[in-house]
Coordinates of C-alpha atoms in Angstrom, one line a residue:
M1 CA 0.3 0.1 -0.2
S2 CA 1.0 3.7 -0.4
I3 CA 2.0 5.9 1.4
K4 CA -0.8 8.4 0.2
I5 CA -3.1 6.0 0.8
K6 CA -1.8 5.0 4.1
Y7 CA -2.3 8.7 4.9
I8 CA -5.4 8.7 3.9
L9 CA -7.3 6.4 5.9
L10 CA -5.3 7.5 9.1
I11 CA -6.8 10.9 8.0
I12 CA -10.3 9.4 7.7
S13 CA -10.4 6.6 10.4
A14 CA -9.4 10.3 12.6
L15 CA -12.6 12.3 11.2
P16 CA -15.3 10.9 14.3
L17 CA -12.8 12.0 17.1
F18 CA -13.4 15.6 15.5
A19 CA -16.5 15.4 15.5
I20 CA -18.1 16.9 17.8
T21 CA -14.6 19.3 18.4
A22 CA -17.1 22.4 16.7
A23 CA -19.6 23.7 17.5
F24 CA -23.1 21.8 18.2
N25 CA -26.6 22.3 19.2
Q26 CA -29.2 20.6 18.0
K27 CA -32.9 21.2 19.4
G28 CA -35.5 18.0 19.3
T29 CA -37.7 16.0 21.1
A30 CA -35.6 13.3 24.3
T31 CA -36.6 10.1 24.8
Y32 CA -35.8 7.7 27.9
Y33 CA -34.8 3.4 27.1
A34 CA -37.5 1.4 28.0
T35 CA -37.3 -0.7 31.5
K36 CA -37.0 -4.1 29.0
L37 CA -33.5 -2.6 27.4
V38 CA -31.7 -3.1 31.7
G39 CA -28.7 -5.1 31.5
R40 CA -28.7 -5.7 27.2
K41 CA -25.7 -4.8 25.3
T42 CA -24.5 -1.0 24.3
T43 CA -23.2 -0.6 21.1
S44 CA -19.8 0.9 22.6
G45 CA -20.0 -2.8 24.6
E46 CA -21.5 -2.2 27.9
K47 CA -24.6 -2.9 29.6
Y48 CA -27.7 -0.3 29.9
D49 CA -27.8 1.3 33.8
P50 CA -31.0 3.3 34.0
F51 CA -28.7 4.8 37.2
K52 CA -26.5 5.3 34.7
M53 CA -26.3 9.2 32.9
T54 CA -25.8 8.2 29.1
A55 CA -27.8 8.4 26.1
A56 CA -27.9 7.2 22.8
H57 CA -27.3 9.1 19.6
A58 CA -27.5 9.1 15.9
T59 CA -24.3 9.9 14.8
L60 CA -22.3 11.8 17.9
P61 CA -19.4 9.8 18.9
L62 CA -19.2 7.4 21.2
Q63 CA -18.4 8.2 25.0
S64 CA -18.1 11.9 23.6
Y65 CA -19.9 14.2 26.2
V66 CA -23.1 16.3 25.8
T67 CA -25.3 18.8 27.9
V68 CA -28.8 18.1 27.4
K69 CA -31.0 20.7 28.7
N70 CA -35.0 20.5 28.5
L71 CA -36.3 23.4 27.0
K72 CA -39.1 23.2 29.2
N73 CA -38.5 23.4 32.6
N74 CA -34.2 25.0 31.7
K75 CA -33.3 21.7 33.6
A76 CA -30.0 20.3 31.4
V77 CA -27.5 17.4 32.8
V78 CA -24.3 16.3 31.2
V79 CA -24.4 12.3 29.7
R80 CA -21.3 10.2 27.9
I81 CA -22.9 9.2 24.8
N82 CA -22.7 5.3 25.2
D83 CA -25.0 3.5 22.3
R84 CA -26.3 3.9 18.6
M85 CA -30.1 4.9 17.7
S86 CA -32.0 4.7 14.8
R87 CA -30.9 7.9 11.9
K88 CA -34.3 7.6 11.6
S89 CA -36.4 8.2 14.6
R90 CA -38.4 10.9 15.5
F91 CA -35.8 11.2 18.6
V92 CA -32.9 13.6 19.2
I93 CA -32.0 11.1 22.0
D94 CA -32.4 8.7 23.7
L95 CA -31.5 9.2 27.2
S96 CA -30.8 7.1 30.6
K97 CA -33.6 6.5 33.3
V98 CA -31.7 8.7 35.6
A99 CA -31.0 11.4 33.2
A100 CA -34.4 11.7 32.5
Q101 CA -35.5 12.6 35.1
K102 CA -33.1 14.6 36.5
L103 CA -34.1 17.2 33.1
G104 CA -37.6 16.6 35.2
I105 CA -39.1 14.0 31.9
K106 CA -42.6 12.3 33.3
P107 CA -42.3 8.8 33.2
G108 CA -46.3 8.9 31.9
V109 CA -45.0 11.3 28.9
G110 CA -42.0 10.1 28.4
M111 CA -40.7 13.0 26.0
A112 CA -39.1 16.6 26.1
P113 CA -37.8 19.2 23.8
V114 CA -34.8 19.3 24.4
L115 CA -31.4 20.7 23.0
I116 CA -27.9 19.2 22.8
T117 CA -24.9 20.6 22.6
K118 CA -21.5 20.7 23.5
A119 CA -20.4 19.9 27.4
N120 CA -18.3 22.8 27.9
Q121 CA -17.4 21.6 31.1
L122 CA -14.1 19.4 32.0
I123 CA -16.2 15.8 34.6
E124 CA -14.8 13.0 36.1
T125 CA -17.3 11.0 35.1
A126 CA -20.7 11.0 33.6
E127 CA -22.5 9.6 35.9
E128 CA -20.7 11.8 38.7
A129 CA -22.8 15.2 37.1
T130 CA -25.7 16.0 38.5
P131 CA -28.5 18.5 37.1
I132 CA -26.8 22.5 35.9
D133 CA -28.7 25.1 36.8
T134 CA -29.5 27.4 33.2
T135 CA -31.6 29.8 34.9
Q136 CA -29.0 32.5 35.9

């Protein structure tokens, strides 16, 4: 294989690492994982745990962190993307149960309008993330 081809393949393989480095804003409807999915493997290989601050997204890089803000009540949380969802879904993100609860998404309703942005704070792990007060 020539040097040019190897160089091109290297660049292409590294593109997902930089996919969220630019500004990212996405509005849409969020929902959360069904209880029947507890313990099943996610795309990243880990088992779905409803008590971890994780989410599924169609295109964001796995293991990236995003802030999800509920546009109805201005509550926001930071979650780690660890799973994929269909690009054809009418929802923009599937949240873990605890992330949905912290955003104030009610179990009977199961969805809320949200704004997803690149996480702008460093955290040790998304599991330690707490709701961010965005009303100030």
